[in-house]
CSV table of C-alpha atoms (C1' of nucleotides) in Angstrom, one decimal:
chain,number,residue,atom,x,y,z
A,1,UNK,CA,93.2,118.4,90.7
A,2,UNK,CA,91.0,120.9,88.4
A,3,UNK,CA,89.6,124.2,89.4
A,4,UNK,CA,86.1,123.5,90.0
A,5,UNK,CA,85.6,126.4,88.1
A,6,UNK,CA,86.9,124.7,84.9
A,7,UNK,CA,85.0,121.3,85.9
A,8,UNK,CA,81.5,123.5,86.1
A,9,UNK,CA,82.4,125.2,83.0
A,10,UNK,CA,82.3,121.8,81.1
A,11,UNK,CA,79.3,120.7,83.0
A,12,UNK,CA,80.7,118.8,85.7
A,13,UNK,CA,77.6,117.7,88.4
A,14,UNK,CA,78.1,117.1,92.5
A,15,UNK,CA,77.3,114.3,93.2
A,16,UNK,CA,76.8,112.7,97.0
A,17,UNK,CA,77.6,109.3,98.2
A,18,UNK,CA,76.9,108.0,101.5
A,19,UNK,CA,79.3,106.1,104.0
A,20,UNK,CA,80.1,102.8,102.4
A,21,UNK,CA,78.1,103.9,99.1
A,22,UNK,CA,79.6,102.2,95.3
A,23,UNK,CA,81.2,104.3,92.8
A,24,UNK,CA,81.9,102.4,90.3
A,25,UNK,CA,82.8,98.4,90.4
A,26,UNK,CA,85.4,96.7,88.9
A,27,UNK,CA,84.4,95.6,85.3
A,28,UNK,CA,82.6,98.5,84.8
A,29,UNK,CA,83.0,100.6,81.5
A,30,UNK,CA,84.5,104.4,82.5
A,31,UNK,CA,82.0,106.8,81.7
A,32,UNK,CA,83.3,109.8,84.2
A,33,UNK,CA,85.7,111.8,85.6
A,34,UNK,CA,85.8,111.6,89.3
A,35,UNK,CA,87.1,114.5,91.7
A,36,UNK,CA,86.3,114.5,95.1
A,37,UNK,CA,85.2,117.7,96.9
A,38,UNK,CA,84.8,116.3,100.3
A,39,UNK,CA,85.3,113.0,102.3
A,40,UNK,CA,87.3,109.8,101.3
A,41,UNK,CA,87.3,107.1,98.9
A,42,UNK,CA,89.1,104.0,99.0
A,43,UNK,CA,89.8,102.1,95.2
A,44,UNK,CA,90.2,98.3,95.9
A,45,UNK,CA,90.1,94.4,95.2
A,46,UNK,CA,88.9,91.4,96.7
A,47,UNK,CA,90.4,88.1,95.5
A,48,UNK,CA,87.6,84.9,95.3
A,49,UNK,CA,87.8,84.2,99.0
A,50,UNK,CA,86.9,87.9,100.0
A,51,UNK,CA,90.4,89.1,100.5
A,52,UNK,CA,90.4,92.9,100.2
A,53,UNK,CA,93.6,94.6,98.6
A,54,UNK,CA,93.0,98.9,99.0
A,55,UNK,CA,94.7,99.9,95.7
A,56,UNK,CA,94.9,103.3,97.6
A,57,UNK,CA,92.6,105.9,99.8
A,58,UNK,CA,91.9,109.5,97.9
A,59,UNK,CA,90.7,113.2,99.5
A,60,UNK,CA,89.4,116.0,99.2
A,61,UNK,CA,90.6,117.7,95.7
A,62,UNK,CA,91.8,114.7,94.5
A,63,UNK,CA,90.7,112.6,91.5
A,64,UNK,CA,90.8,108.6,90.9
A,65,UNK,CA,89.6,105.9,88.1
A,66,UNK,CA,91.6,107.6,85.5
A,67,UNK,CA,93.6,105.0,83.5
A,68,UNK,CA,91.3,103.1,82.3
A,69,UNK,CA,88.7,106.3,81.4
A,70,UNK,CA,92.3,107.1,78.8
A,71,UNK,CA,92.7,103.7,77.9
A,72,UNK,CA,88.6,102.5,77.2
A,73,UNK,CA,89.4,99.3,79.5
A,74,UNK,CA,87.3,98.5,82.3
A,75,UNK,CA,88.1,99.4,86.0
A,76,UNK,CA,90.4,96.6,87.5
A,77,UNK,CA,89.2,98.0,91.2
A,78,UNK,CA,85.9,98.9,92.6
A,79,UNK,CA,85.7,102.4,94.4
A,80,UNK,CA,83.5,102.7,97.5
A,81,UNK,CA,82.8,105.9,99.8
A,82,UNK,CA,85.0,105.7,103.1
A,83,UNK,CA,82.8,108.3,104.5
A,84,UNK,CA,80.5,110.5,103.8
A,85,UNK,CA,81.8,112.3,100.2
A,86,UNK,CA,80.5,114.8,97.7
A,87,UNK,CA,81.9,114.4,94.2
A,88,UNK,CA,82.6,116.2,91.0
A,89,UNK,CA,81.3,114.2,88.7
A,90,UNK,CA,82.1,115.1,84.6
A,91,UNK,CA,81.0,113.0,81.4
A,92,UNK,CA,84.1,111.0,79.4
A,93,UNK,CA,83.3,113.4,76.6
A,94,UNK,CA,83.4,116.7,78.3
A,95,UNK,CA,86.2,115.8,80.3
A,96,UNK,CA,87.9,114.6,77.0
A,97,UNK,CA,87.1,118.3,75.7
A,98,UNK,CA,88.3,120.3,78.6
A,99,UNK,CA,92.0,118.2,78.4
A,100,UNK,CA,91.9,119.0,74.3
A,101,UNK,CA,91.2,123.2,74.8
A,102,UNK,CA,93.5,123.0,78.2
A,103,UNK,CA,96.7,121.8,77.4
A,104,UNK,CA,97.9,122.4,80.7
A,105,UNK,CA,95.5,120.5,82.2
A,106,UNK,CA,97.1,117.5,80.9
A,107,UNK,CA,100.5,118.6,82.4
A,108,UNK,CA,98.8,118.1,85.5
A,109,UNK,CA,97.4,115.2,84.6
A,110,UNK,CA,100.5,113.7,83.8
A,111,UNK,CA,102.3,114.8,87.1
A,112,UNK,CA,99.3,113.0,89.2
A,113,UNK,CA,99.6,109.9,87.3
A,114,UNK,CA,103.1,109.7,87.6
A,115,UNK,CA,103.1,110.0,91.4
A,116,UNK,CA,101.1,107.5,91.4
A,117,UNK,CA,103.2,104.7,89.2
A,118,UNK,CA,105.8,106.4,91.7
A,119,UNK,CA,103.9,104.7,94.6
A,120,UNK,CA,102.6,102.2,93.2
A,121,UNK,CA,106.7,101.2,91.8
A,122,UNK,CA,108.0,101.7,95.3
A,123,UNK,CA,105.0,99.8,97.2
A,124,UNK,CA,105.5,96.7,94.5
A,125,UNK,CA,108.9,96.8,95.3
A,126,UNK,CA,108.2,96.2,99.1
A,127,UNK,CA,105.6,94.1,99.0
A,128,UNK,CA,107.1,91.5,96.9
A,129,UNK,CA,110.5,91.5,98.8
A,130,UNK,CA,110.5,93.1,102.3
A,131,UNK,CA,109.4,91.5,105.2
A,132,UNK,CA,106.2,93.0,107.6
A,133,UNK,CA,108.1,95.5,109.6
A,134,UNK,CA,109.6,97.1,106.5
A,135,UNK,CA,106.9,97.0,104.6
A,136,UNK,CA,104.7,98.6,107.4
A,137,UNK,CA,107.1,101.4,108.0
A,138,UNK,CA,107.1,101.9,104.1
A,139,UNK,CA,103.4,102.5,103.8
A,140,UNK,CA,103.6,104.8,106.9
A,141,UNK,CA,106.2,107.1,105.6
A,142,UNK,CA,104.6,107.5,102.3
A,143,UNK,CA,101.7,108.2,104.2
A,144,UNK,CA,103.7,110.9,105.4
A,145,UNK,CA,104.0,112.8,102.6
A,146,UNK,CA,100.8,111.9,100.3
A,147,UNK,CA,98.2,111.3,102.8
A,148,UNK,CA,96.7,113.9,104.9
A,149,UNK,CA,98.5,112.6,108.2
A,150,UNK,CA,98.3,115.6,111.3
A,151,UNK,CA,101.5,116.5,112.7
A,152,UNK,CA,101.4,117.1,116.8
A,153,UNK,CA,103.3,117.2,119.7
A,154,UNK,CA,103.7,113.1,119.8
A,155,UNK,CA,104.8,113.1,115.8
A,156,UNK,CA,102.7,112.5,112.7
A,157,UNK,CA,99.0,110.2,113.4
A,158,UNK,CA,98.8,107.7,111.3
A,159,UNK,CA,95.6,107.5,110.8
A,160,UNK,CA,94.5,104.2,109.4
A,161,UNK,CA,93.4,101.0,111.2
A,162,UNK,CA,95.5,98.1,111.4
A,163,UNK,CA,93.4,96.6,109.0
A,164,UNK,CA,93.8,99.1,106.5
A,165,UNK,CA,97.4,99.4,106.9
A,166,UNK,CA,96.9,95.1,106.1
A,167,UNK,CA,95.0,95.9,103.1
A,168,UNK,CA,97.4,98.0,101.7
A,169,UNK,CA,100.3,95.9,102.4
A,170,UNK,CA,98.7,92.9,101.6
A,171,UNK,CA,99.3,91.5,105.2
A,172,UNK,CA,96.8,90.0,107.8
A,173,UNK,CA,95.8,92.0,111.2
A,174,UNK,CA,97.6,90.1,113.3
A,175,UNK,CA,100.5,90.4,111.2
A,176,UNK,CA,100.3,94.3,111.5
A,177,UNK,CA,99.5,94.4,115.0
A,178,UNK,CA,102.9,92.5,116.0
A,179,UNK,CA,105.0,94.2,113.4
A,180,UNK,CA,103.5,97.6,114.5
A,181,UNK,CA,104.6,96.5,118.4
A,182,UNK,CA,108.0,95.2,117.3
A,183,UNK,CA,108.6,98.8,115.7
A,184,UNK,CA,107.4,100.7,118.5
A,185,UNK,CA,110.1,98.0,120.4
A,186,UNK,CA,112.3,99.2,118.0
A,187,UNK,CA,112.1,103.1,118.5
A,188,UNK,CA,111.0,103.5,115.1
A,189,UNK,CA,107.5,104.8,116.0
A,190,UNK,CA,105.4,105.1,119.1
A,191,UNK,CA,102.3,103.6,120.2
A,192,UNK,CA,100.0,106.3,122.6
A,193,UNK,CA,96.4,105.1,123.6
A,194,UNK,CA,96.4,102.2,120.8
A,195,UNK,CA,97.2,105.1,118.1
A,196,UNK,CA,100.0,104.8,116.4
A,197,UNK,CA,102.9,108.2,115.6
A,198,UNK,CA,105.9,108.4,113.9
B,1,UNK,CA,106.2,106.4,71.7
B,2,UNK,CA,107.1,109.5,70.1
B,3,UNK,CA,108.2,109.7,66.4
B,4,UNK,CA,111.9,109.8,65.4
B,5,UNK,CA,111.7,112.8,63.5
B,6,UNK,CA,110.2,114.8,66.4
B,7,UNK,CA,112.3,113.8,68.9
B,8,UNK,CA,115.7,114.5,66.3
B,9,UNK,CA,114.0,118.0,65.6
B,10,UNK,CA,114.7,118.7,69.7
B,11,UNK,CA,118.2,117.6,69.7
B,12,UNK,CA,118.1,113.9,70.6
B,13,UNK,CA,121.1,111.8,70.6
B,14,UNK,CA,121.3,108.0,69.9
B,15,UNK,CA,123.3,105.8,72.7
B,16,UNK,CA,123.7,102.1,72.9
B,17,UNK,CA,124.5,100.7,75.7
B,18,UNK,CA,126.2,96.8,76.1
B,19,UNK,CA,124.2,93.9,77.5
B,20,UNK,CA,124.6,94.3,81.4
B,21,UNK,CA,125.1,98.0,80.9
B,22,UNK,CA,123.7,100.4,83.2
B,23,UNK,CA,121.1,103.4,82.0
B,24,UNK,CA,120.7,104.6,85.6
B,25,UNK,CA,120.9,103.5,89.3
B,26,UNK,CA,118.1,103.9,91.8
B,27,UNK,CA,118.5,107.1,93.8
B,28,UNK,CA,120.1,109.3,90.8
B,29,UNK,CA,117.9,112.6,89.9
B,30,UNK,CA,116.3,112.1,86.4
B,31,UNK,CA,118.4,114.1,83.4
B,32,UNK,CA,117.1,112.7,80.3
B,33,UNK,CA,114.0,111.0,78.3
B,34,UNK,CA,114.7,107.4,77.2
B,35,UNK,CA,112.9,106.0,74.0
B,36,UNK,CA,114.2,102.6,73.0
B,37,UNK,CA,114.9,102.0,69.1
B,38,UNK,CA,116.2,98.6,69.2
B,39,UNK,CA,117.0,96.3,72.3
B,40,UNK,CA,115.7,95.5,75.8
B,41,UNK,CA,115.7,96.9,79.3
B,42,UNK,CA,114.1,96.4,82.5
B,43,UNK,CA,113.4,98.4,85.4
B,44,UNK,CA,114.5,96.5,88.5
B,45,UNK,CA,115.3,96.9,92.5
B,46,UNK,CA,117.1,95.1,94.6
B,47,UNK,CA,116.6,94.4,98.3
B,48,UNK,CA,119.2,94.1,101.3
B,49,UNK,CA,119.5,90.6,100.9
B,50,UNK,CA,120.3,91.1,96.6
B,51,UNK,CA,116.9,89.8,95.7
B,52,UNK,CA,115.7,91.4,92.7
B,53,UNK,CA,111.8,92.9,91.8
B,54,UNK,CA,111.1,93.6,88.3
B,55,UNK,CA,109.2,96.5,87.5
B,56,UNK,CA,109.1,96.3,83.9
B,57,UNK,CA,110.6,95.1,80.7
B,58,UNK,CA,110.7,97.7,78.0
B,59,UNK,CA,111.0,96.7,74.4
B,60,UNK,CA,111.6,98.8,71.2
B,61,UNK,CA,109.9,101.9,70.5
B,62,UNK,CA,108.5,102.2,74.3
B,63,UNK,CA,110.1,104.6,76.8
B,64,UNK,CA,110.7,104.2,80.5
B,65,UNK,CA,111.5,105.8,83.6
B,66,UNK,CA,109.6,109.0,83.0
B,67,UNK,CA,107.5,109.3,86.4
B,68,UNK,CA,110.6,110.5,88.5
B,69,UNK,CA,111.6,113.0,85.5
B,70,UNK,CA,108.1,114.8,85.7
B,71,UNK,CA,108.1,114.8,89.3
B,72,UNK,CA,111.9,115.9,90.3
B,73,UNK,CA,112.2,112.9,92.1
B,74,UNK,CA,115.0,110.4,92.2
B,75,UNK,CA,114.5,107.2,90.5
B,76,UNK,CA,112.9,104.2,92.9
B,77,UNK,CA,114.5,101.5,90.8
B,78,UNK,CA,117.8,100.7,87.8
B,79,UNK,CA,117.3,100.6,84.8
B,80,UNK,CA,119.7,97.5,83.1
B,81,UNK,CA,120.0,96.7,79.4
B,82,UNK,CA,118.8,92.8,79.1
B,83,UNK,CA,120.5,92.6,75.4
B,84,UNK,CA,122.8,95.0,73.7
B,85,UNK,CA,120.2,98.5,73.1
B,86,UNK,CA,119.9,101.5,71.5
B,87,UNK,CA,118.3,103.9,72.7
B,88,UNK,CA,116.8,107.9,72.2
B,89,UNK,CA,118.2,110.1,74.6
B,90,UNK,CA,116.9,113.8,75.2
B,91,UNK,CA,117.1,115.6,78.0
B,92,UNK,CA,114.8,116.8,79.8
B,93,UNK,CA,114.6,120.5,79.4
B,94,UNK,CA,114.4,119.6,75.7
B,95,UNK,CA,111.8,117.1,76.4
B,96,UNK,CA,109.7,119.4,78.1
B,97,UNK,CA,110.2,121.6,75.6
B,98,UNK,CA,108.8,119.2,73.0
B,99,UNK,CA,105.7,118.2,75.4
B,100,UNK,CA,105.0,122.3,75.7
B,101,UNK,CA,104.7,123.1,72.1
B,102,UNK,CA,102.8,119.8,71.1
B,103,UNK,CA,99.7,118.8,73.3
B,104,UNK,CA,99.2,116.1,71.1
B,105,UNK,CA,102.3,114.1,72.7
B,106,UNK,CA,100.7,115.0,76.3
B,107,UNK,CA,97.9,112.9,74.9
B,108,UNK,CA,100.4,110.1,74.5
B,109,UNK,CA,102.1,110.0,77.3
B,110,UNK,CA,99.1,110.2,79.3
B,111,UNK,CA,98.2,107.4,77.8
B,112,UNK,CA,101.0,105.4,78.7
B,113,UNK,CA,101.5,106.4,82.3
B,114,UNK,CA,97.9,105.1,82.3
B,115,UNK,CA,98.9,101.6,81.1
B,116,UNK,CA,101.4,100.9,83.2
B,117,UNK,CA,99.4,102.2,86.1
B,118,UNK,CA,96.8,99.9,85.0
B,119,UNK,CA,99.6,97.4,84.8
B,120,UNK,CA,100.8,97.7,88.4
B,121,UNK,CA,97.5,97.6,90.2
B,122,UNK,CA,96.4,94.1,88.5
B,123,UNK,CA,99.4,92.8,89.3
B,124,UNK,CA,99.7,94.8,92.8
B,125,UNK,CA,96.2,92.4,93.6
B,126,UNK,CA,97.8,89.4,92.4
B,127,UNK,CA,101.3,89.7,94.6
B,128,UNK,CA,99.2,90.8,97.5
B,129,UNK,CA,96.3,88.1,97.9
B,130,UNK,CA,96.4,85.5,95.0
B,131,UNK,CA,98.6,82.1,95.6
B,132,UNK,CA,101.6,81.4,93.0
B,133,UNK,CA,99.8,79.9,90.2
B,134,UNK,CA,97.4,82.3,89.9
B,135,UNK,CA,100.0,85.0,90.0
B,136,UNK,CA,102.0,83.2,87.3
B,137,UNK,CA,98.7,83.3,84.9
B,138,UNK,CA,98.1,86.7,85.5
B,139,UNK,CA,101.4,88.1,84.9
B,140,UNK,CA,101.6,85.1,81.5
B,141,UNK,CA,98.1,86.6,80.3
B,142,UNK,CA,99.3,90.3,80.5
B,143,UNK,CA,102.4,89.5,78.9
B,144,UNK,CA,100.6,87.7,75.8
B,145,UNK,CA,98.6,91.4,76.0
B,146,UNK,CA,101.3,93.9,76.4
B,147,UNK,CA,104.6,92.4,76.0
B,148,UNK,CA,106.1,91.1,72.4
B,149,UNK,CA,105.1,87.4,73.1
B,150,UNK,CA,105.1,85.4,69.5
B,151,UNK,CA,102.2,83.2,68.8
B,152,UNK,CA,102.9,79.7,66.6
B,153,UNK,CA,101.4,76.7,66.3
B,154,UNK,CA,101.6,75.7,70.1
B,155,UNK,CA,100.4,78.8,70.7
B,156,UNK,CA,101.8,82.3,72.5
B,157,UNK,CA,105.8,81.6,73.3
B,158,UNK,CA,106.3,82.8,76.8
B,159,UNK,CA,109.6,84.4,76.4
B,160,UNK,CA,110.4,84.7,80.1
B,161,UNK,CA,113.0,82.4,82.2
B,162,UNK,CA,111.0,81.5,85.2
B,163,UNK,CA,113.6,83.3,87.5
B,164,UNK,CA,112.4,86.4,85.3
B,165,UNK,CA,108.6,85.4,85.5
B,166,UNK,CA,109.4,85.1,89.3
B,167,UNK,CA,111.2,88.8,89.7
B,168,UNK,CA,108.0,89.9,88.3
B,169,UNK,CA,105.6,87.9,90.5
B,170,UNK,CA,107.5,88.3,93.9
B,171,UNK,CA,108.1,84.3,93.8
B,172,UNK,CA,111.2,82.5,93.9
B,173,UNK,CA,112.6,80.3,90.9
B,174,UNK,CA,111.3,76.8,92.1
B,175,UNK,CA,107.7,77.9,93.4
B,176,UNK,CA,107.7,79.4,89.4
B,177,UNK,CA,109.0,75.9,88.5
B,178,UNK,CA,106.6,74.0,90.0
B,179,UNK,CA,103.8,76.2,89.6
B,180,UNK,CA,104.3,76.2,85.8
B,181,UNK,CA,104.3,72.4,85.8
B,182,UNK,CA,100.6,72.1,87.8
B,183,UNK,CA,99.4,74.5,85.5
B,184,UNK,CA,100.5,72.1,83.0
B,185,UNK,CA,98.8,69.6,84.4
B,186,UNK,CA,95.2,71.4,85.0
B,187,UNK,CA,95.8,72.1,80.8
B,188,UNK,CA,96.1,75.7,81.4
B,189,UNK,CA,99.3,76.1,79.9
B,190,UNK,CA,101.8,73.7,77.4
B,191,UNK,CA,105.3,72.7,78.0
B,192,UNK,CA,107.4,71.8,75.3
B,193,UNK,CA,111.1,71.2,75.9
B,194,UNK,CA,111.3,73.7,78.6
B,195,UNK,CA,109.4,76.5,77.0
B,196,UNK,CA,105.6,77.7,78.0
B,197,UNK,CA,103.1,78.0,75.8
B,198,UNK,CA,99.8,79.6,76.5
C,1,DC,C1',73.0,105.1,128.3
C,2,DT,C1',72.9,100.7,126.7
C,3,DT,C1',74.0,97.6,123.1
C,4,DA,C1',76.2,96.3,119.0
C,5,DT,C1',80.0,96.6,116.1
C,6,DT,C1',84.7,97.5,115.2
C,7,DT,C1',89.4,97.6,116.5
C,8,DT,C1',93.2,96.0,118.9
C,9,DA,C1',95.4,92.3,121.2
C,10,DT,C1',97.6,87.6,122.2
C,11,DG,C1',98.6,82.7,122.2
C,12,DA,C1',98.6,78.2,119.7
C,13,DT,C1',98.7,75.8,115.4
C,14,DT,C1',99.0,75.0,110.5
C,15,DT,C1',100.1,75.8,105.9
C,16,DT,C1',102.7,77.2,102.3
C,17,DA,C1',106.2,79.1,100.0
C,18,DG,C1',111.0,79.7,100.9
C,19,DT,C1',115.4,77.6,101.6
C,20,DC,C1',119.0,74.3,100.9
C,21,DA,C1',121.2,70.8,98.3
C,22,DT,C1',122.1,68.6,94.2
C,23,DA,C1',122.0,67.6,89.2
C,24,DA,C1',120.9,67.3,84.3
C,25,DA,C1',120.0,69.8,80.2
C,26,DA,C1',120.7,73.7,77.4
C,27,DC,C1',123.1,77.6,75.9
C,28,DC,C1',127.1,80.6,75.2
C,29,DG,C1',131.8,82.1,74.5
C,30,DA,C1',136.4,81.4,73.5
D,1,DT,C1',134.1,71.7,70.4
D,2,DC,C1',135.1,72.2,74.9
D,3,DG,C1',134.2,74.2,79.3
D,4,DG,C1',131.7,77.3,81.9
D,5,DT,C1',127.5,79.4,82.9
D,6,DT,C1',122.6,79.7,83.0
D,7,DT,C1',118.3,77.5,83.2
D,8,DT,C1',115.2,74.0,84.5
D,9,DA,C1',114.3,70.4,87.7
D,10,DT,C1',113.3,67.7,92.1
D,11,DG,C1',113.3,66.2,96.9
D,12,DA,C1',113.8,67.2,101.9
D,13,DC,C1',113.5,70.5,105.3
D,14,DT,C1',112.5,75.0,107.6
D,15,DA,C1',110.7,79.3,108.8
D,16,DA,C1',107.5,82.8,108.7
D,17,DA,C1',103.2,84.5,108.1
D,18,DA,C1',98.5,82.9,107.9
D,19,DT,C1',95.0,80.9,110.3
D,20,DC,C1',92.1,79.9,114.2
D,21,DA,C1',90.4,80.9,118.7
D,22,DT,C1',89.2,84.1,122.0
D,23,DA,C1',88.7,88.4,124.5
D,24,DA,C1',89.2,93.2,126.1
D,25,DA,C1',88.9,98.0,124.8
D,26,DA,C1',87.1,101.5,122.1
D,27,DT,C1',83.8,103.4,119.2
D,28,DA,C1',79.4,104.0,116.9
D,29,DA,C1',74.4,103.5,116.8
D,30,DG,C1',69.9,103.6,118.5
DNA sequence: CTTATTTTATGATTTTAGTCATAAAACCGA
DNA sequence: TCGGTTTTATGACTAAAATCATAAAATAAG
């Protein structure tokens, strides 16, 4: 994350995008830097029968569609507006600037991307040879500590549908639905009104 | 990749390590930067059950398991030696050290996190919601990009057992097998005693 | 407040990759 | 060069998740 100070500095714009509203698609050329002031935004594929895989959800203060703006490729993912969102929104050049005359910037750069090869190794990991449950419980705990889940009396809301929790994993509804139940079976989370805690 | 030189002017040391040998084991805390100079390793975990995922197969002149050393993390996965290596090793206040005093590297390594990033969410897609042959394709055609695949007269040498193209693709040895041989048959790859072309 | 859509839920069935068994060919080490 | 290991290969069978069908509950929209 930037200080928006630094982002208006170099000319960064806001931009809005409503619910459900493109960002970029996959096989576009990069042309920005993207940093989200409010809202969510999910990055993801769908396969030639409409399959959806979420690549991963981003908040507020975060940024996504970085790689491939540092390596000229087009975007492998398309990024759509979860909800209502207002981003920064800063031209490859400028941003390319700011990183040259803020060296520290890039540190931080560097940090975010690596936590996110960090997911993205563990995730591969489990997705490729752990069966539903684990793979479920997985997501959830990384959730935990790099999504914004709420802590409460009952534990920590996960707060993604079963659907999403599919898309992530790359498992069907049904499939999430009964693992989710055999872990609440299991102790290893709890199910209150159809929401799931841990 | 950082130059020899540069990384000999901060104190590294060379190390070789034996075919089979062991860099580091999943769970230790990160102490060092790895660079190889001659050799080959991969990045691999293993599941209850001893099945193994391949995160990535690192050839000469690339480094590896830097995401956990910028992040104080421990390290999601081993890292083997698939041949007898060499390797650059620095550690890490050193290497940090060398990153604060020449932005220029940042630049570099930023751009490598970003490949392999970009690496692991095509290929997250693929495991998640694309059948076996397709998978198999996907992981050939980014090899023939990104790893040291020779081309001849029969075109690209795939220079990857199939239980190694299937630790990489979340498949088992005789779904790689038999995928292989009916991409054969739609003429999307070659077979010639035992080894794929592409 | 009513209707439409999304989310959760559950049972029955099917498909597909995994598993198991076995073997030949290739490769490697002593 | 001999013997052991690894790699490729193939067929039969199994298991597990996907698929299909259907519906109730919850939420959002007008």
């Amino acid at each position: 994350m930037i200080a928006a100070s630094l982002l208006k500095k170099y000319g960064a714009s806001k931009k809005s995008f409503g619910k459900n509203e493109i960002i970029f698609e996959e096989g576009n050329l990069p042309a920005h830097y993207y940093q989200i002031i409010s809202g969510e935004i999910k990055m993801s594929n769908y396969n030639d029968d409409g399959r959806e895989f979420i690549q991963g959800i981003f908040y507020k203060e975060q940024s996504f569609g970085e790689p491939p703006l540092f390596l000229n490729q087009k975007y492998p993912a398309n990024a759509i507006a979860v909800e209502d969102s207002e981003l920064f929104v800063l031209s490859k050049s400028n941003f390319m600037k700011l990183l040259e005359e803020n060296p520290i910037i890039s540190i931080k750069i560097i940090e975010n991307l690596a936590q996110r090869l960090y997911y993205k190794s563990v995730m591969a990991a489990e997705i490729s040879t752990h069966e539903p449950e684990h793979r479920v419980l997985k997501l959830i705990d990384h959730g935990i500590a790099y999504f914004n889940f709420q802590k409460d009396k009952n534990g920590y809301l996960i707060n993604f549908t079963r659907q999403q929790i599919g898309d992530l994993t790359g498992l069907r509804v049904e499939t999430v639905i009964r693992a989710i139940k055999n872990l609440e079976k299991k102790g290893e989370l709890q199910i209150i009104n159809r929401k799931v805690y841990r």
